[in-house]
């Protein structure tokens, strides 16, 4: 079983500490950890005194340094936010641990993930058309950085509700997030309906679709079982 972290907010973390922790995970559990980093929720970053003036600059510097450290490089850099003096991991993971994904929503951040990350994480506020647009922006970033060849996995969350009151719970969740006006967002229904929603996102360019239960999901364990035993067999 692979475990994804989506995601570690870079304003809260020194890149050297992140690299040490990620390397430890990869060395203890080879091939199992999928690591993502990102801006973090800006309001939350402000609440804890970690909000920065340029989140995109910070994410770029963090990604470049983190991927280099995990790749076994010795890094010296004096950026706007990330400063390292001759830093290297004693025990880097083999092959860099499989790469680092980055979360993004806006155009600048999406292009940045194409330039500097090994994959992109999209939130549950992304419908199939949003995935298509994200793919285009990611590819623009990859082209600028000369990284057009090779895979760039895209992960997207799908807000999912099932059961007798599924439609009401999904509608309430979208309203609470201010997303009720966004078309084709989230899915409520049985395994067949959920599988079709997954396929729509995959056809739009998603490589991995994560089913995200509503905040008031009455049976989280049952939801996981539903995803694994009922939905997964219906997805090609």
Short mmCIF file of C-alpha atoms in Angstrom, two decimals:
data_model
loop_
_atom_site.label_atom_id
_atom_site.label_comp_id
_atom_site.label_asym_id
_atom_site.label_seq_id
_atom_site.Cartn_x
_atom_site.Cartn_y
_atom_site.Cartn_z
CA UNK A 1 0.00 0.00 0.00
CA UNK A 2 1.30 3.44 -0.95
CA UNK A 3 0.69 6.41 1.36
CA UNK A 4 0.48 9.97 0.04
CA UNK A 5 1.00 13.17 2.01
CA UNK A 6 -0.95 15.93 0.39
CA UNK A 7 0.63 18.16 1.44
CA UNK A 8 3.44 19.58 3.67
CA UNK A 9 3.13 23.41 3.89
CA UNK A 10 6.57 24.83 3.10
CA UNK A 11 6.15 28.06 5.14
CA UNK A 12 6.12 25.91 8.27
CA UNK A 13 9.16 23.77 7.46
CA UNK A 14 12.91 24.19 7.02
CA UNK A 15 13.81 22.41 3.79
CA UNK A 16 16.70 20.51 5.41
CA UNK A 17 14.38 19.07 8.06
CA UNK A 18 11.84 18.13 5.40
CA UNK A 19 14.57 16.38 3.41
CA UNK A 20 15.75 14.44 6.47
CA UNK A 21 12.24 13.28 7.36
CA UNK A 22 11.33 12.34 3.79
CA UNK A 23 14.61 10.47 3.29
CA UNK A 24 13.96 8.50 6.48
CA UNK A 25 10.50 7.49 5.24
CA UNK A 26 11.85 6.38 1.88
CA UNK A 27 14.69 4.38 3.42
CA UNK A 28 12.45 2.64 5.97
CA UNK A 29 9.58 1.99 3.55
CA UNK A 30 11.01 1.96 0.00
CA UNK A 31 8.47 2.71 -2.71
CA UNK A 32 5.61 3.40 -0.32
CA UNK A 33 5.69 7.13 0.48
CA UNK A 34 4.39 9.78 -1.93
CA UNK A 35 5.42 13.23 -0.71
CA UNK A 36 3.85 16.53 -1.70
CA UNK A 37 4.65 20.10 -0.66
CA UNK A 38 2.79 23.35 -1.21
CA UNK A 39 1.95 26.87 -0.14
CA UNK A 40 -0.38 25.81 2.66
CA UNK A 41 -3.68 27.58 3.33
CA UNK A 42 -2.68 31.23 3.44
CA UNK A 43 -5.11 32.18 6.22
CA UNK A 44 -3.68 29.37 8.36
CA UNK A 45 -0.13 30.44 7.57
CA UNK A 46 -1.06 33.94 8.73
CA UNK A 47 -2.57 32.62 11.95
CA UNK A 48 0.71 30.95 12.92
CA UNK A 49 2.95 33.81 11.81
CA UNK A 50 4.39 31.94 8.82
CA UNK A 51 2.79 33.74 5.87
CA UNK A 52 5.36 35.05 3.39
CA UNK A 53 5.22 37.91 0.92
CA UNK A 54 5.86 35.67 -2.12
CA UNK A 55 4.54 32.11 -1.70
CA UNK A 56 5.52 31.21 -5.28
CA UNK A 57 9.15 32.23 -4.70
CA UNK A 58 9.27 30.24 -1.47
CA UNK A 59 7.79 27.14 -3.10
CA UNK A 60 10.22 27.34 -6.02
CA UNK A 61 13.25 27.65 -3.72
CA UNK A 62 11.99 24.86 -1.46
CA UNK A 63 11.31 22.49 -4.36
CA UNK A 64 14.69 23.05 -6.00
CA UNK A 65 16.57 22.52 -2.74
CA UNK A 66 14.46 19.56 -1.58
CA UNK A 67 14.79 17.64 -4.84
CA UNK A 68 18.53 18.29 -4.89
CA UNK A 69 19.00 17.09 -1.30
CA UNK A 70 16.93 13.96 -1.87
CA UNK A 71 18.97 13.34 -5.01
CA UNK A 72 22.14 13.16 -2.92
CA UNK A 73 23.52 16.57 -3.88
CA UNK A 74 25.43 18.92 -1.58
CA UNK A 75 23.57 22.21 -1.64
CA UNK A 76 24.64 25.79 -1.03
CA UNK A 77 22.06 28.45 -1.83
CA UNK A 78 21.24 31.97 -0.66
CA UNK A 79 17.70 32.61 -1.82
CA UNK A 80 15.04 34.96 -0.62
CA UNK A 81 13.70 32.36 1.80
CA UNK A 82 15.82 29.22 1.53
CA UNK A 83 19.42 29.49 2.69
CA UNK A 84 21.70 26.47 2.91
CA UNK A 85 25.45 26.34 3.47
CA UNK A 86 27.09 23.13 2.24
CA UNK A 87 24.17 20.91 3.27
CA UNK A 88 23.85 17.26 2.26
CA UNK A 89 22.03 14.19 3.56
CA UNK A 90 24.18 11.47 5.06
CA UNK A 91 21.61 8.89 3.97
CA UNK A 92 19.74 10.07 0.85
CA UNK A 93 17.11 7.68 -0.53
CA UNK A 94 17.94 5.61 -3.59
CA UNK A 95 16.91 7.35 -6.79
CA UNK A 96 15.77 10.45 -4.93
CA UNK A 97 12.85 8.58 -3.41
CA UNK A 98 10.69 8.79 -6.49
CA UNK A 99 10.37 12.56 -6.64
CA UNK A 100 8.44 15.34 -4.95
CA UNK A 101 4.92 16.45 -5.90
CA UNK A 102 3.66 19.99 -5.37
CA UNK A 103 0.16 21.29 -4.73
CA UNK A 104 -1.14 24.20 -6.79
CA UNK A 105 -4.31 26.05 -7.79
CA UNK A 106 -3.41 29.34 -9.53
CA UNK A 107 -1.77 29.65 -12.97
CA UNK A 108 1.65 30.75 -11.66
CA UNK A 109 1.82 27.91 -9.17
CA UNK A 110 0.66 25.35 -11.73
CA UNK A 111 3.36 26.44 -14.18
CA UNK A 112 5.86 26.24 -11.33
CA UNK A 113 4.95 22.62 -10.60
CA UNK A 114 5.71 21.84 -14.22
CA UNK A 115 9.06 23.59 -13.96
CA UNK A 116 10.28 22.37 -10.58
CA UNK A 117 8.20 19.44 -9.25
CA UNK A 118 7.88 15.78 -10.22
CA UNK A 119 4.09 15.84 -10.17
CA UNK A 120 1.13 18.06 -9.27
CA UNK A 121 -1.62 17.80 -6.65
CA UNK A 122 -4.98 19.49 -7.35
CA UNK A 123 -7.64 20.16 -4.72
CA UNK A 124 -11.22 18.89 -4.60
CA UNK A 125 -12.33 22.25 -6.03
CA UNK A 126 -11.06 21.10 -9.45
CA UNK A 127 -13.60 19.79 -11.95
CA UNK A 128 -12.67 17.97 -15.20
CA UNK A 129 -12.34 21.24 -17.13
CA UNK A 130 -10.08 22.52 -14.35
CA UNK A 131 -7.89 19.42 -14.73
CA UNK A 132 -7.56 20.10 -18.47
CA UNK A 133 -6.54 23.71 -17.86
CA UNK A 134 -4.11 22.62 -15.14
CA UNK A 135 -2.50 20.10 -17.50
CA UNK A 136 -2.01 22.85 -20.08
CA UNK A 137 -0.35 25.19 -17.56
CA UNK A 138 1.83 22.38 -16.18
CA UNK A 139 3.01 21.53 -19.69
CA UNK A 140 3.83 25.21 -20.31
CA UNK A 141 6.06 25.15 -17.23
CA UNK A 142 7.70 21.90 -18.28
CA UNK A 143 8.45 23.32 -21.72
CA UNK A 144 10.03 26.48 -20.25
CA UNK A 145 12.25 24.32 -18.02
CA UNK A 146 13.14 21.90 -20.81
CA UNK A 147 11.43 19.05 -18.99
CA UNK A 148 8.96 18.04 -21.70
CA UNK A 149 10.03 14.41 -21.80
CA UNK A 150 8.98 11.89 -19.17
CA UNK A 151 5.88 11.55 -17.00
CA UNK A 152 4.42 14.21 -14.73
CA UNK A 153 1.64 12.61 -12.65
CA UNK A 154 -1.38 14.71 -11.72
CA UNK A 155 -3.32 13.86 -8.55
CA UNK A 156 -6.77 15.34 -7.97
CA UNK A 157 -9.16 15.00 -5.05
CA UNK A 158 -12.82 14.17 -5.72
CA UNK A 159 -15.33 15.18 -3.07
CA UNK A 160 -17.48 12.07 -2.67
CA UNK A 161 -20.66 11.19 -0.78
CA UNK A 162 -22.55 7.92 -0.79
CA UNK A 163 -25.56 6.58 1.08
CA UNK A 164 -29.15 7.66 1.53
CA UNK A 165 -28.38 11.34 2.24
CA UNK A 166 -25.41 11.62 -0.11
CA UNK A 167 -26.78 14.42 -2.31
CA UNK A 168 -27.69 16.58 0.69
CA UNK A 169 -24.28 16.12 2.33
CA UNK A 170 -22.43 16.92 -0.89
CA UNK A 171 -24.59 20.00 -1.50
CA UNK A 172 -23.96 21.24 2.04
CA UNK A 173 -20.20 20.65 1.75
CA UNK A 174 -19.96 22.58 -1.52
CA UNK A 175 -22.00 25.44 -0.07
CA UNK A 176 -19.80 25.55 3.01
CA UNK A 177 -16.72 25.84 0.77
CA UNK A 178 -18.35 28.47 -1.46
CA UNK A 179 -18.22 26.10 -4.45
CA UNK A 180 -21.92 25.49 -5.10
CA UNK A 181 -21.75 27.47 -8.38
CA UNK A 182 -18.94 25.32 -9.86
CA UNK A 183 -20.32 22.83 -12.37
CA UNK A 184 -19.51 19.11 -12.36
CA UNK A 185 -17.81 19.25 -8.99
CA UNK A 186 -17.95 16.34 -6.58
CA UNK A 187 -20.13 13.26 -6.83
CA UNK A 188 -22.99 11.80 -4.81
CA UNK A 189 -24.34 8.31 -5.40
CA UNK A 190 -23.51 4.65 -5.61
CA UNK A 191 -20.28 3.00 -6.75
CA UNK A 192 -21.24 3.28 -10.42
CA UNK A 193 -21.79 7.03 -10.19
CA UNK A 194 -18.51 7.53 -8.34
CA UNK A 195 -16.59 5.41 -10.87
CA UNK A 196 -17.96 7.49 -13.75
CA UNK A 197 -16.86 10.69 -11.99
CA UNK A 198 -13.39 9.20 -11.55
CA UNK A 199 -13.26 8.32 -15.25
CA UNK A 200 -14.23 11.88 -16.25
CA UNK A 201 -11.30 13.25 -14.25
CA UNK A 202 -8.97 10.63 -15.71
CA UNK A 203 -10.08 11.47 -19.25
CA UNK A 204 -9.34 15.14 -18.48
CA UNK A 205 -5.75 14.31 -17.56
CA UNK A 206 -5.67 13.06 -13.96
CA UNK A 207 -3.42 10.08 -13.22
CA UNK A 208 -4.65 9.52 -9.66
CA UNK A 209 -8.07 10.38 -8.23
CA UNK A 210 -8.36 10.48 -4.43
CA UNK A 211 -11.87 10.06 -3.07
CA UNK A 212 -12.36 12.69 -0.37
CA UNK A 213 -15.33 12.11 1.97
CA UNK A 214 -17.44 15.00 3.17
CA UNK A 215 -16.53 16.46 6.54
CA UNK A 216 -19.63 14.90 8.09
CA UNK A 217 -19.10 11.41 6.63
CA UNK A 218 -20.91 9.18 9.17
CA UNK A 219 -18.77 6.07 8.59
CA UNK A 220 -15.16 6.83 7.57
CA UNK A 221 -14.10 3.18 7.78
CA UNK A 222 -17.06 2.14 5.70
CA UNK A 223 -16.20 4.85 3.17
CA UNK A 224 -12.70 3.39 2.70
CA UNK A 225 -14.20 -0.07 2.28
CA UNK A 226 -16.71 1.31 -0.26
CA UNK A 227 -13.88 2.90 -2.26
CA UNK A 228 -11.72 -0.22 -2.27
CA UNK A 229 -14.32 -2.95 -2.69
CA UNK A 230 -17.07 -1.30 -4.74
CA UNK A 231 -15.63 1.65 -6.68
CA UNK A 232 -12.12 0.45 -7.54
CA UNK A 233 -13.26 -2.68 -9.49
CA UNK A 234 -15.38 -0.45 -11.75
CA UNK A 235 -12.49 1.81 -12.76
CA UNK A 236 -10.45 0.50 -15.73
#
